[in-house]
Each structure stands twice: as structure tokens, then as C-alpha cells.
Coordinates of C-alpha atoms and ligand atoms in Angstrom, one line a residue:
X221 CA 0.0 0.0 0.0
X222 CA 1.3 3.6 -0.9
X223 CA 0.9 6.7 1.5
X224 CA 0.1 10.2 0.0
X225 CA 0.4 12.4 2.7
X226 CA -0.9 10.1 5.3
X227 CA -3.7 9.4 3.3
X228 CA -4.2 5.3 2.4
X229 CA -4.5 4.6 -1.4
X230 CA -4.1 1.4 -4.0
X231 CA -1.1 0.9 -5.8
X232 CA -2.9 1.8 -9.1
X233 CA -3.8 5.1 -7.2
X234 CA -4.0 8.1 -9.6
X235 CA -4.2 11.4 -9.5
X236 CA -6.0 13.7 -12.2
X237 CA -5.6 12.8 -15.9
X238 CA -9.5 12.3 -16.3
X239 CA -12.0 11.6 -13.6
X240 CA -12.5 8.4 -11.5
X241 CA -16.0 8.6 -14.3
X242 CA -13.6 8.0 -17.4
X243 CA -11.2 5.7 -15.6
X244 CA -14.6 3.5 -15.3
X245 CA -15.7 3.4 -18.9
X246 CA -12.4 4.6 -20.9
X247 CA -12.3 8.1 -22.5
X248 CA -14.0 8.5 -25.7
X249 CA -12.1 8.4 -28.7
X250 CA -12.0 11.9 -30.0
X251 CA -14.2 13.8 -32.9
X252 CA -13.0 15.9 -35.9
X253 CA -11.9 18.9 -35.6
X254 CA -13.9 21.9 -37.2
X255 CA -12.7 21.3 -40.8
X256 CA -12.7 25.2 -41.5
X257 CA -15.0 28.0 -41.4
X258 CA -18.6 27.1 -42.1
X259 CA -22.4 28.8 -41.2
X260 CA -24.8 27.0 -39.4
X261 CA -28.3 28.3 -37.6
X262 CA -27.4 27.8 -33.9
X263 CA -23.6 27.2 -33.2
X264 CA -23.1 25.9 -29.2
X265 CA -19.8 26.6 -27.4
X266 CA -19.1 23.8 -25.6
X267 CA -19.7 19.9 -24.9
X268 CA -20.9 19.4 -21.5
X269 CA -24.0 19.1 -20.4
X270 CA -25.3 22.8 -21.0
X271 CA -24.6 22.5 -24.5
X272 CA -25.8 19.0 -25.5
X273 CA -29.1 19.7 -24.0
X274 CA -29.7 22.9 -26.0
X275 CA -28.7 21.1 -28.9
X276 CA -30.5 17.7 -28.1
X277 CA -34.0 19.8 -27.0
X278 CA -33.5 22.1 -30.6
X279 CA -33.0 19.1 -33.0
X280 CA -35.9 17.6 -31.5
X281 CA -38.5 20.1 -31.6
X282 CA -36.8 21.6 -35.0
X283 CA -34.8 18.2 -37.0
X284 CA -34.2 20.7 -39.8
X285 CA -32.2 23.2 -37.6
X286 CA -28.4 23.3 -38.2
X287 CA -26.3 22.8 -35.5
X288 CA -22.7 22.8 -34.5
X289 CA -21.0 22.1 -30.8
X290 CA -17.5 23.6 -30.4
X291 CA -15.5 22.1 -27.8
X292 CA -11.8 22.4 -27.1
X293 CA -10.8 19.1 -25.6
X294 CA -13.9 16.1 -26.0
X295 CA -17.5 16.5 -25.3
X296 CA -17.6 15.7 -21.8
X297 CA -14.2 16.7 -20.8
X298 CA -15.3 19.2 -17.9
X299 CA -17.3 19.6 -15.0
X300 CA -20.4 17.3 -17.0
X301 CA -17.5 14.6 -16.4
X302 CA -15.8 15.4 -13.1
X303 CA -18.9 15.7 -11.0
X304 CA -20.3 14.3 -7.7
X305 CA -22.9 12.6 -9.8
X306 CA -26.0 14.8 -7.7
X307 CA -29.0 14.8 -10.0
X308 CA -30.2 16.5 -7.6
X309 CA -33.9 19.2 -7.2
X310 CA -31.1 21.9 -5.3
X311 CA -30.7 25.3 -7.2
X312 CA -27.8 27.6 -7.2
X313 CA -28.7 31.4 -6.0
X314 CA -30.6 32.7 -3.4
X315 CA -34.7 32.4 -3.2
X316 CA -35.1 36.0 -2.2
X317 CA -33.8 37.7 -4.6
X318 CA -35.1 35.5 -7.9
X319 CA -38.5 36.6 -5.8
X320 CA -37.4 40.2 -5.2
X321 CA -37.0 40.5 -8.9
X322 CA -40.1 38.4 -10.9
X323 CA -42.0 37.3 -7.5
X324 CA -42.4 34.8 -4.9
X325 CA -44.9 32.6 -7.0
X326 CA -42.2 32.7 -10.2
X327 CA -39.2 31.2 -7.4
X328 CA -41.7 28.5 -6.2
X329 CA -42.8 28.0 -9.9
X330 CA -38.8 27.8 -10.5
X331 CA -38.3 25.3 -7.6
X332 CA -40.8 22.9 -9.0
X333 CA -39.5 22.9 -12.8
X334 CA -35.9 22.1 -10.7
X335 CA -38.0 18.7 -9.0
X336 CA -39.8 17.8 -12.7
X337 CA -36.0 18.4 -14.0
X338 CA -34.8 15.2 -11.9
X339 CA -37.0 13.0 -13.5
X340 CA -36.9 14.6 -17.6
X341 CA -33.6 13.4 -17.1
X342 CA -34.0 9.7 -15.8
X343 CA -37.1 9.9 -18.7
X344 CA -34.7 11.1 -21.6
X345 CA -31.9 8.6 -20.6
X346 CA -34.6 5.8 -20.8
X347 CA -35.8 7.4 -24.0
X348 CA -32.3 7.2 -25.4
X349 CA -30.5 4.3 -23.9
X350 CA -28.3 5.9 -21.9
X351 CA -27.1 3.7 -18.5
X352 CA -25.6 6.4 -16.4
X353 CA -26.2 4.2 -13.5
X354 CA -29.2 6.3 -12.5
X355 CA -30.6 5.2 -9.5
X356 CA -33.4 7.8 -7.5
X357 CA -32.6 7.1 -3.8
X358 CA -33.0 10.9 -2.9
X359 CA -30.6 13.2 -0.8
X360 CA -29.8 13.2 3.0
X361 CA -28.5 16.4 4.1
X362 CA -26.9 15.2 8.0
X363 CA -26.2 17.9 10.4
X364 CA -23.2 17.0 12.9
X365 CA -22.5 19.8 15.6
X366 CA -25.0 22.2 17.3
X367 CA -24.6 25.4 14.7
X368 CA -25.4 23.1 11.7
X369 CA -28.0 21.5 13.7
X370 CA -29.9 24.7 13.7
X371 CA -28.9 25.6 10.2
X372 CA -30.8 22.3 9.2
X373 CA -33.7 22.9 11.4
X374 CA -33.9 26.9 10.2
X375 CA -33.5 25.7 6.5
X376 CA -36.7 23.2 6.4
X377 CA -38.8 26.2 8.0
X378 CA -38.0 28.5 5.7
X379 CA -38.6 26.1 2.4
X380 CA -42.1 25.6 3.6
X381 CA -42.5 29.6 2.9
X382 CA -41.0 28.4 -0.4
X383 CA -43.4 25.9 -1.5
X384 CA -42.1 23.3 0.3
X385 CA -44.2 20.4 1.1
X386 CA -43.5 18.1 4.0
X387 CA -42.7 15.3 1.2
X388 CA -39.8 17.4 -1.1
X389 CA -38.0 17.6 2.1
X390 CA -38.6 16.8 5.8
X391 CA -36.3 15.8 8.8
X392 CA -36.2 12.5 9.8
X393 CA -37.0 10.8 13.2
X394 CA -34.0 9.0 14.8
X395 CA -35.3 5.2 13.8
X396 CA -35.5 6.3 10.2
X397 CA -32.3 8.3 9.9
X398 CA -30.2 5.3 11.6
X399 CA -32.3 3.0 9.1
X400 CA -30.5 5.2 6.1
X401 CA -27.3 6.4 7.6
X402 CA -24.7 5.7 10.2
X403 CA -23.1 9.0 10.3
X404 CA -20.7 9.8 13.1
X405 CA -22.1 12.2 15.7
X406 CA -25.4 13.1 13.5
X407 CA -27.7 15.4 15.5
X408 CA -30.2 15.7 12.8
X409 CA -30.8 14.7 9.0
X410 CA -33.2 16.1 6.5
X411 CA -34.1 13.7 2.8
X412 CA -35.4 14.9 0.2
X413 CA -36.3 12.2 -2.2
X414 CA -35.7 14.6 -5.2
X415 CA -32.4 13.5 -6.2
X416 CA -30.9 10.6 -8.2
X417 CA -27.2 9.4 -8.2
X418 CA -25.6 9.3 -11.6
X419 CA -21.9 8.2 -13.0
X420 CA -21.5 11.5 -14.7
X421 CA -19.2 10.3 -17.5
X422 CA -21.6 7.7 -19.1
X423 CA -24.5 10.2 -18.7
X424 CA -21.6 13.3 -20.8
X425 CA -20.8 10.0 -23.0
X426 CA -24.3 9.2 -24.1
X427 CA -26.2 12.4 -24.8
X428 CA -23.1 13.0 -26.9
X429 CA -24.0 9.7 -28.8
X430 CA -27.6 10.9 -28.3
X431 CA -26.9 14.5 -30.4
X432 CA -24.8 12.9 -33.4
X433 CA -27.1 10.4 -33.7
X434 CA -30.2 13.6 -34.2
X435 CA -27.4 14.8 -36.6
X436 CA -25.8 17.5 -34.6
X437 CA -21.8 18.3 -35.8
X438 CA -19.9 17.7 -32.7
X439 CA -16.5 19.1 -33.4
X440 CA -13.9 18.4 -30.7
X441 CA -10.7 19.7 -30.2
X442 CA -11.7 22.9 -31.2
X443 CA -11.0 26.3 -29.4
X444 CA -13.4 28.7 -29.2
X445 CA -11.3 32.3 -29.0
X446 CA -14.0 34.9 -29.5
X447 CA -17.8 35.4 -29.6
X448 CA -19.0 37.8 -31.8
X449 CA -22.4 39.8 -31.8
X450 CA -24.7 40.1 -34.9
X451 CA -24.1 43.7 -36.6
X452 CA -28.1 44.1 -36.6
X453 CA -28.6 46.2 -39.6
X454 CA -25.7 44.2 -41.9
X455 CA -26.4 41.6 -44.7
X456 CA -24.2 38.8 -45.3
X457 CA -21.6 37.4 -42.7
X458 CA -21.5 40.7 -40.6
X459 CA -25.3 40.0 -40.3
X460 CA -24.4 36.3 -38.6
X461 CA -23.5 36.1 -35.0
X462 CA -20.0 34.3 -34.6
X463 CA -17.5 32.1 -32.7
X464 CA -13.7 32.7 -34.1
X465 CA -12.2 28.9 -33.0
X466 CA -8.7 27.8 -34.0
X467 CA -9.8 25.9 -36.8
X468 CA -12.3 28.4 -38.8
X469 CA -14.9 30.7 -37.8
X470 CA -18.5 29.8 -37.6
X471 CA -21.2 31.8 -38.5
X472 CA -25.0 31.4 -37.3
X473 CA -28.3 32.6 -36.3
X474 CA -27.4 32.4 -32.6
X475 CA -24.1 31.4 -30.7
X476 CA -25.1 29.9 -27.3
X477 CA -22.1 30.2 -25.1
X478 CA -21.7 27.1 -22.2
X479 CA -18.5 26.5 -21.0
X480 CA -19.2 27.5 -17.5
X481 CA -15.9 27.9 -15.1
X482 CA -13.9 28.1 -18.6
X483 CA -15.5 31.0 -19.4
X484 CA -12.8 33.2 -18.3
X485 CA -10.5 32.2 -21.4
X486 CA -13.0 33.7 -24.0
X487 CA -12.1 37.3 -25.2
X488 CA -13.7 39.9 -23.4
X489 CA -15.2 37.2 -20.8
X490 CA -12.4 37.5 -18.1
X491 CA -14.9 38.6 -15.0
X492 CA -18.1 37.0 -16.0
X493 CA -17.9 33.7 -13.9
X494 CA -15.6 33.1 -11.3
X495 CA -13.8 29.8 -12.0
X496 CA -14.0 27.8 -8.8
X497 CA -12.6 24.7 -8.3
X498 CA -13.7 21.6 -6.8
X499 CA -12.2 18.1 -5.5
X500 CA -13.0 14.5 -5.2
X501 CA -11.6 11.3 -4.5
X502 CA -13.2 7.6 -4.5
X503 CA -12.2 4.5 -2.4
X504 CA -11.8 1.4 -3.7
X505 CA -14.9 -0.6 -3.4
X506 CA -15.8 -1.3 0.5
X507 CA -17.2 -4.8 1.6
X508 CA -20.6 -5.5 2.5
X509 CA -19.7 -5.5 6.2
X510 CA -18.4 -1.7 5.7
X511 CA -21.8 -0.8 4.3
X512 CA -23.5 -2.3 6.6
X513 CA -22.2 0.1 8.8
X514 CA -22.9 2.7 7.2
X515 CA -26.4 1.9 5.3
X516 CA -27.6 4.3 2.1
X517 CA -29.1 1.4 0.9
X518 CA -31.1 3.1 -1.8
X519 CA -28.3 4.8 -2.6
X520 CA -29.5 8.3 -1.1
X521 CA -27.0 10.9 -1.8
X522 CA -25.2 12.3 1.0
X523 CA -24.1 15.6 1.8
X524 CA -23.1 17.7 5.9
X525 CA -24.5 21.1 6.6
X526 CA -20.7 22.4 6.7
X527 CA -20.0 25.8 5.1
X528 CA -17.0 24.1 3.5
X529 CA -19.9 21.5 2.6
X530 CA -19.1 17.9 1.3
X531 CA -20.9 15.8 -1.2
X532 CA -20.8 11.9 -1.3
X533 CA -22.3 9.3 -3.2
X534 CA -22.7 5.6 -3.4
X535 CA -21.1 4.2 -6.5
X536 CA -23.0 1.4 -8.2
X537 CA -19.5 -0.4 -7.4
X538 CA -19.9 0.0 -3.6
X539 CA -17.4 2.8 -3.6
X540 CA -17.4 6.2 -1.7
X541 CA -17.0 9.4 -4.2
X542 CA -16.6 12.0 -1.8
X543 CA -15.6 16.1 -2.9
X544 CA -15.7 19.5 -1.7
X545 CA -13.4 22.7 -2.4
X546 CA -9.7 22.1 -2.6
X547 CA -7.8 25.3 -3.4
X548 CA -10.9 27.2 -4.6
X549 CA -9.5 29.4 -7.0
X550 CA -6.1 30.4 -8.9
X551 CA -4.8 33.6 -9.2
X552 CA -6.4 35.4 -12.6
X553 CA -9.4 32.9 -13.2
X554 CA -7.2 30.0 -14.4
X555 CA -8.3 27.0 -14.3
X556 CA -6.3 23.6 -13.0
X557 CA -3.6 22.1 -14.8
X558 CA -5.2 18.7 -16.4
X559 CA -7.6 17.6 -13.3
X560 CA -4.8 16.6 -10.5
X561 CA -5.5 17.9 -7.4
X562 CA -3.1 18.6 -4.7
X563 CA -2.2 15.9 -1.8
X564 CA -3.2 18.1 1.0
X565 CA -6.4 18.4 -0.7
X566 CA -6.7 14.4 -1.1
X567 CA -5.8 14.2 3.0
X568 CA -8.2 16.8 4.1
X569 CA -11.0 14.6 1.8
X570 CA -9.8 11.6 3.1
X571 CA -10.1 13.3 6.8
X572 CA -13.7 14.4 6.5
X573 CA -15.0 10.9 4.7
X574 CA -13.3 9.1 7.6
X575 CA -15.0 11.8 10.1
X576 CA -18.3 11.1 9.2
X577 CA -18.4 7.4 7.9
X578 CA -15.8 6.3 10.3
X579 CA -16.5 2.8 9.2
X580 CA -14.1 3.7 5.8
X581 CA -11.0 4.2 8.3
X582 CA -8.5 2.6 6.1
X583 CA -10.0 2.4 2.9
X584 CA -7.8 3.1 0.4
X585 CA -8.6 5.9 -1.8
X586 CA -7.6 4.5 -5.6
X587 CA -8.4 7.7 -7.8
X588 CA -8.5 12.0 -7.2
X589 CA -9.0 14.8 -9.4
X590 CA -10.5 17.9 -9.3
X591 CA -12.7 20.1 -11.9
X592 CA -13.8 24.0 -12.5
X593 CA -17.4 25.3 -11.9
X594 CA -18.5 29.0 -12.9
X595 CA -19.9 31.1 -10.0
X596 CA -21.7 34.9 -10.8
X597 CA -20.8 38.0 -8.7
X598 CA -24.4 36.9 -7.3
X599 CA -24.1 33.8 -6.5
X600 CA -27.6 32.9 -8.5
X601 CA -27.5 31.0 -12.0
X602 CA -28.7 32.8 -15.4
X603 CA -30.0 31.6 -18.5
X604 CA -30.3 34.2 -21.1
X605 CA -30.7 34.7 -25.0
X606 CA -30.5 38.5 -27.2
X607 CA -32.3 38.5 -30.2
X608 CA -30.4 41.2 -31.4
X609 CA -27.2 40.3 -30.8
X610 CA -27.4 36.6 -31.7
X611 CA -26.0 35.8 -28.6
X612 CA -27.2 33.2 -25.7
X613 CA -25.9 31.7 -22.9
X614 CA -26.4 29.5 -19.3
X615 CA -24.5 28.5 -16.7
X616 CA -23.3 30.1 -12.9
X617 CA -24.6 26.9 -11.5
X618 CA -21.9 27.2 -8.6
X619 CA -22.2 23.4 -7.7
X620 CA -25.8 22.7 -8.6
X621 CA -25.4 22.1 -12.3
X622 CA -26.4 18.3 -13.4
X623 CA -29.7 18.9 -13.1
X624 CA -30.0 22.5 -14.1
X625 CA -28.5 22.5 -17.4
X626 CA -31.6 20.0 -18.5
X627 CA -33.4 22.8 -17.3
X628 CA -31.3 25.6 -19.2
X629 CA -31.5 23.2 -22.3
X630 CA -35.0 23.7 -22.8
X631 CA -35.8 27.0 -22.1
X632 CA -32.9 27.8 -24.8
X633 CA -34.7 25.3 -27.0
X634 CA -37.6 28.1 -25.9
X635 CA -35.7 31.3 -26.2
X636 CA -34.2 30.1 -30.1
X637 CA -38.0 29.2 -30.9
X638 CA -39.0 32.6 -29.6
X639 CA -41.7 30.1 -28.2
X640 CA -43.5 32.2 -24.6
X641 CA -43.4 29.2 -21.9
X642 CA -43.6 28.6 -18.6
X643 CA -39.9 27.9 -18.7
X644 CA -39.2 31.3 -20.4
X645 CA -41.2 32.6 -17.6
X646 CA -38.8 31.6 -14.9
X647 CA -36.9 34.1 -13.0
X648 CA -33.2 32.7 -13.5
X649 CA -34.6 33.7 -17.3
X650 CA -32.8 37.1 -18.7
X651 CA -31.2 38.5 -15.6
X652 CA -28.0 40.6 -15.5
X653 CA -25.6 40.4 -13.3
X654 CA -22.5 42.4 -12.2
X655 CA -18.9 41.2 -13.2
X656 CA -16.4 39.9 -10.9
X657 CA -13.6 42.5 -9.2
X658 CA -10.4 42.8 -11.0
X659 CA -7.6 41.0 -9.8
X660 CA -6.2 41.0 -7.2
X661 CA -9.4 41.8 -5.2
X662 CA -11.1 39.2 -6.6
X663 CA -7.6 36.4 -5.6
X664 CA -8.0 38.2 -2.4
X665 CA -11.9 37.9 -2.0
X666 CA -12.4 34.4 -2.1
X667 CA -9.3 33.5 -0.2
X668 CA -10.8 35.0 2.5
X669 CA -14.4 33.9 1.9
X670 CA -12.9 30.3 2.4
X671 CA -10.7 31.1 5.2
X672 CA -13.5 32.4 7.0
X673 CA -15.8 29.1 5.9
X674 CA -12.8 27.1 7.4
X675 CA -12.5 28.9 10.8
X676 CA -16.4 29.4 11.1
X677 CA -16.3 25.1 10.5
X678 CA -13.8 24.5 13.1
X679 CA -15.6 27.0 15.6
X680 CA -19.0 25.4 15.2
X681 CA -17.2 22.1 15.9
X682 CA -16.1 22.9 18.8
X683 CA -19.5 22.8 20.0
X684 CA -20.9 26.7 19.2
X685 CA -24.7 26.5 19.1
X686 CA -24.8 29.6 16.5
X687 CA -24.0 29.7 13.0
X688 CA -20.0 31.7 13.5
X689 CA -19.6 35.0 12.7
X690 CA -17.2 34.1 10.5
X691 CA -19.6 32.7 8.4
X692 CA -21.6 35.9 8.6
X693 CA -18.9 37.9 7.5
X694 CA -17.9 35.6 4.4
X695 CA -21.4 35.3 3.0
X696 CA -21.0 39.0 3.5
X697 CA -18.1 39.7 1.3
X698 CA -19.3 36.7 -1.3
X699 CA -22.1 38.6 -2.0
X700 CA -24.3 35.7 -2.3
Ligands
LIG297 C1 -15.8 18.3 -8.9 C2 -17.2 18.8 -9.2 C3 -18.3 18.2 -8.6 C4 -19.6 18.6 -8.9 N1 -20.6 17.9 -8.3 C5 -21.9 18.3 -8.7 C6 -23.0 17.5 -8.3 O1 -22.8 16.4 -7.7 N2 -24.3 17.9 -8.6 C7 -24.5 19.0 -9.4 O2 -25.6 19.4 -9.6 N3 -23.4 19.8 -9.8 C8 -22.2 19.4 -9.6 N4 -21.1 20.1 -10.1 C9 -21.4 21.1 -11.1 C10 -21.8 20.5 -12.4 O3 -20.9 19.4 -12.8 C11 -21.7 21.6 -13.5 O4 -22.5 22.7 -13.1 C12 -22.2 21.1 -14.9 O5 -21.6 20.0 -15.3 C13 -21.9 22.3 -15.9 O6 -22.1 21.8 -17.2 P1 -21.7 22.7 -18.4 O7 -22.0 22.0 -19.6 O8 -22.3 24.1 -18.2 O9 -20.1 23.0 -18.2 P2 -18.9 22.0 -18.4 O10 -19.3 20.6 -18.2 O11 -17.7 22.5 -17.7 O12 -18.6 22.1 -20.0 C14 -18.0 23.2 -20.6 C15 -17.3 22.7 -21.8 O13 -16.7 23.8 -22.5 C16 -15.5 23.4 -23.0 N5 -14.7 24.6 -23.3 C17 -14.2 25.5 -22.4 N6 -13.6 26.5 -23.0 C18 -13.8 26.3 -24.3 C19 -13.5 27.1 -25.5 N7 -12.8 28.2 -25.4 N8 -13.9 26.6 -26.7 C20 -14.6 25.5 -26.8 N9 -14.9 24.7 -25.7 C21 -14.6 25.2 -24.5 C22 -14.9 22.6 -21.9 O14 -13.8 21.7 -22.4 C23 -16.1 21.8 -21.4 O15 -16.2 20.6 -22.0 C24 -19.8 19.7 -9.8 C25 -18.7 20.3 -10.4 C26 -17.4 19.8 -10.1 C27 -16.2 20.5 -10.8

């Protein structure tokens, strides 16, 4: 057995490269290239999940519509194939102020598209074929000191003012959360059964199948440089909307720009979403005596009430995928080098999955890796499509984005169709939000944000009832 910083792992232990998710299945052998400049009606930058759902919703409801993804490295290749595998009802942004803006009734109508968004996907994979190991066990939020107790406890009040029924989320009584799961030192647990657990790579790999097989052009390898509005009152090319790649510049009706936490390398994008980074490692798979102890039987997802929060799942393998925030964020908005994630980062994992499932104490981890998510100055996702420029785009799903880019998907499908829906109707629809600071407040900014998280964690372990001031003060300065 090899050490990595105290931390247990297999001697085919590996660090970055691709995900745990590809290591599972094999990455995909790569597509062409753009083969020069061309003109299509909707061209989508980027292959993960944002931009195969547009594309998979448009060719549905339109087969005659042209469309072209653009992705650098393979469809797949980011955050749609690095992720904690949540399909989960959660929503990035805060409730108030999607209702200070369109209304309380448009966040509660906005909350229930998020539930029905759970299950379009498990209906679509079925549809399509696609085994992404989907399996809809819901989500267990545990609470494991006296602060987060309360935070649990004040959060299920408040989302029955939110629409909220007793059976999208409720706490459990002591016989049914130690029927679900042997957490250590678990004061309270909440389930919501509005989540599924997915392997995110064979869900990225088969709505990529899905979209060629409609007969949309998925160009990999492909770098998207610029974005270029519509000149309004031009004809001809000036008239098209563009994206300059490395290989070509395409032309079309609309460019829909998704490529989330990457977003900072486009031209002109640099303080639009704050690349933030996030971790995870898996175990080898644990025997049946080791799940025993710890139950999630129906594979319920699992996740602590921690401001430096951690989400878990249940592989179909009997593993434990665990993450949360490594080194949040690099200097500039760059994003990782090629998935590794630093061995501190792998310890500190290892330390918190060992915390509260003490029953993995010396499982061995045999894969980590980490991945890029986009946050907004506000915290709150946006979908969003100008007629007059030609120019669309989703994403700032912080760390709630497998089930909202289905979401995002259609109402672009919408927005292209200039179809008036319910979907268009939702708040997260058209809303503008303030860039980032330049550097280095923004370096500076969310170094503190998640040295305050950290302290306020450690504080409200040591048995404070209250949420820390810390806390206070870094959801202050995070603007969320
Ligand atoms: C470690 C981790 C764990 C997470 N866990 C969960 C979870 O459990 N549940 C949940 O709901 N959310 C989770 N998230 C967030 C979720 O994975 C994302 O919100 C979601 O996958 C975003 O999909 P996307 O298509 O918008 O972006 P991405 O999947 O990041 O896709 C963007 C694509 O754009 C490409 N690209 C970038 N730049 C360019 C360019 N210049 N030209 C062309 N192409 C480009 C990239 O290569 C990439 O393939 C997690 C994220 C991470 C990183």
C-alpha cells in the first residue's frame, strides 16, 4: 500500500488525468476537428451538459435546424464529467432575490421545474438508452454539531414559505435516519427524495451519442477564441452572429455560449464567472460488512451542513465518491492544470470521509481529481438569449449544475423558438448580473471567503450552538 500524505490509497492510485468517471468506462475516442469556417443556424460553445441539452432539445422540436458544438478538448471533458454525480432538485442562488425580482410565486414555480428536471432526465436517458447508472434514492443532508443543527432545522422552516411540502423535504426521526445512515455524531438529518445518483461520464458520453445520432456536428478539439455579436442592420456574414475557433470561424443565427468555469478564457469574458474549483476522490470498493455500517441502501445521496460543505455518493460499485473545495481558485481565473488535485487536498477529503463514515477508516482511496465550476458576482445562476445580438448563454450553477443544465437546455430550445413558456417565464430567465472584481481583489476575495468558511467550521465544531460570525462575515463579502 502507498501513503500520499498520510492518506491510504491502491497501488494503481492516480491522480487527475481524467475523472474516477472516465477511468470506469475509458475516454472517448476523440471527434474531428472543425474542418474550416462554415455557417450553421445555432452554433453551441461547448460539450458538456449545457450545451448537449440545448442542442438535443433544438433538434428535437426543429430536425431541420443546423447545429454545430464547439468544444476544445472532447464532449464531456469538464465539469459534466468530473462531478459528484447529484441529480439532484437543489438550485444555485438565493430564493429572495429570484423573488425580489419576478415574484415569490415565479421562485416556487422555479423550484418545481428544478423537481420535474430530476426526472426529464431519468425519462430522456430511458428514452435514449443511456445507462448512467441512475438510481433515484434521494438526498440526505446530516447535520453533525449544534450550529449546523440549527442551520438544518432553520433551512426546512424556511422552504415551507417556499413551497415546500413536508414530502420534497422533511427531517427524519432517529429510527429512520439510523435506518439510512450511520453517520458519526449526526444530531439531525433532512431527505429529500428529489435527487438521483448518476456516474456523470456515461451520462456526458451518451447524450453525446444521443446529439450525433439527431445529426448535430460535434466538433472536438476545437478552441473557441471569440464570440462575436450580430451587426443588426448588416447583410451577409457581418449579419451572422460568430464564434472565431482555432480551426475556422462559424457563423449562425445564434451562438449559445456554455463552457461554465472556462468561461474566463474567451475574449472579453475574463470577469463573467468566477472559475471555482472543486475536489474529489473515491475509495476502492468497501465490503458489505463496511456498508453495513454505514447503510444508504437506496443509494441516497449524501451531503453535511458544513460551510466548506461535502458531497458523497454511493457508487454502483460499492465505492465512496466524496468532494468539496480544494484550493478554490487560482490567481487570474485560471483553471487547473489537467484535473490533479493537490495531496493536502486528497488528505483533508480523506479526513472528512473518515469523520463522518468512520467505518471507511483505512479504505484506500484509488483515484483523485478535481474540476472547474462557474460562479456569478451573485451567487444565482442565469440563462439568457439576445435576439439582437445573436448571442445566448447559461450557466453560474456554482455546484448545482447536473440537473439544471436539462433545465437551461429547454428554455434555450424556448428562447431560439422565440416560443413564450412557462420555462421562459422563470426568474433565472434574462437577468443581468454584475462582473467579478479585478484581480487582485477578486484572488484576495475568495481567499478569505474560504478562510472564514474554514475557521467558522472548526468553531462550530467545537461545539458553538450559532451559525460563527465568521460565516456571517464571508457570506457578506461573497455577495451571495
Ligand atoms: C468536482 C465537481 C463536482 C460537482 N458535483 C456536482 C454534483 O454532484 N451535482 C451538481 O448538480 N453539480 C455538480 N457540479 C457542477 C456541475 O458538474 C456543473 O454545473 C455542470 O456539469 C456544468 O455543465 P456545463 O456544460 O455548463 O459545463 P462543463 O461541463 O464544464 O462544460 C464546458 C465545456 O466547455 C469546453 N470549453 C471550455 N472552453 C472552451 C473554449 N474556449 N472553446 C470550446 N470549448 C470550450 C470545456 O472543455 C467543457 O467541455 C460539480 C462540479 C465539479 C467540478
Amino acid at each position: 500500500m502507498n501513503g500520499l500524505n498520510g492518506t491510504p490509497v491502491t497501488d494503481d492510485f492516480a491522480n487527475g488525468g481524467v475523472s474516477f468517471w472516465y477511468r470506469q468506462i475509458g475516454v472517448p475516442r476523440r471527434r474531428a476537428a472543425l474542418p474550416g469556417s462554415r455557417d450553421y443556424d445555432v452554433a453551441i460553445v461547448g460539450g458538456g451538459y449545457t450545451g448537449m441539452w440545448t442542442a438535443y432539445y433544438l433538434k428535437k422540436a426543429q430536425p431541420d435546424l443546423r447545429i454545430a458544438i464547439l468544444e476544445k478538448e472532447f464532449a464531456g471533458f469538464g465539469a459534466s464529467g468530473r462531478n459528484g454525480g447529484w441529480l439532484s432538485a437543489e438550485f444555485a442562488g438565493s430564493r429572495r432575490r429570484h423573488a425580489a425580482a419576478r415574484g415569490r410565486q415565479a421562485m416556487i414555480d422555479l423550484q418545481h421545474a428544478m423537481f420535474a428536471a430530476v426526472d426529464e432526465v431519468i425519462e430522456v436517458t430511458r428514452a435514449e438508452g443511456i445507462d448512467a447508472d441512475i438510481h433515484k434514492g434521494g438526498l440526505l443532508h446530516v447535520a453533525t454539531n449544534p450550529a449546523q443543527n440549527r442551520r438544518l432545522h432553520a433551512e426546512l422552516a424556511d422552504l415551507r414559505t417556499w413551497g415546500f411540502a413536508e414530502e420534497d423535504m422533511r427531517l427524519l426521526t432517529r429510527e429512520e435516519r439510523e435506518e439510512r445512515i450511520r453517520t458519526a455524531g449526526t444530531l439531525s438529518a433532512a431527505y429529500s427524495p428529489h435527487c438521483a445518483r448518476i456516474q456523470p461520464a456515461k451520462l456526458a458520453v451518451g447524450l453525446a451519442r444521443a446529439v450525433t445520432d439527431l445529426g448535430v456536428d460535434v466538433f472536438e478539439g476545437t478552441t473557441v477564441t471569440e464570440i462575436r455579436p450580430r451587426d443588426a442592420g448588416a447583410v451577409g456574414e457581418a449579419g451572422r452572429a460568430a464564434a472565431v475557433t482555432d480551426q475556422g470561424t462559424v457563423t449562425a443565427e445564434y451562438v449559445i455560449r456554455a463552457t461554465e468555469g472556462f468561461t474566463a478564457s474567451i475574449r472579453g469574458q475574463r470577469r463573467q464567472w468566477l472559475p471555482m474549483n472543486s475536489s474529489m476522490i473515491v475509495t476502492e470498493p468497501l465490503g458489505e460488512e463496511v456498508w453495513e455500517r454505514i447503510g444508504l441502501k437506496d443509494y441516497e445521496l449524501l451531503g453535511d451542513e458544513a460551510h466548506a460543505y461535502c458531497y458523497a455518493q454511493r457508487t454502483a460499485d460499492g465505492r465512496i465518491a466524496i468532494g468539496g473545495r480544494g484550493v478554490p481558485y487560482r490567481f487570474g481565473s485560471r483553471t487547473d492544470v489537467r484535473g490533479a488535485t493537490q495531496p493536502q487536498t486528497v488528505a483533508a477529503l480523506y479526513k472528512i470521509m473518515t469523520t463522518l463514515l468512520p467505518a471507511t477508516a483505512g479504505a484506500r482511496i484509488q483515484h483523485s481529481w478535481c474540476g472547474v465550476l462557474g460562479v456569478p458576482r451573485d451567487w444565482c445562476s442565469t440563462v439568457h438569449l439576445d435576439h439582437a445580438t445573436g448571442l445566448g448563454w447559461a450557466g453560474g450553477y456554482v455546484g448545482s449544475g447536473v440537473t439544471t443544465t436539462n433545465l437551461a437546455g429547454r428554455t434555450l430550445r424556448d428562447l431560439v423558438l422565440r416560443r413564450d413558456t412557462e420555462l421562459t417565464r422563470l426568474p433565472w430567465v434574462g437577468r443581468q448580473v454584475r462582473q467579478w472584481e479585478p484581480e487582485p481583489l477578486r484572488w484576495m476575495g475568495v481567499q478569505a471567503i474560504y478562510a472564514l468558511f474554514r475557521a467558522a467550521d472548526r468553531h462550530e465544531n467545537a461545539q458553538m450552538g450559532r451559525t460563527s460570525a465568521y460565516a456571517r462575515v464571508a457570506n457578506l463579502i461573497s455577495g451571495r
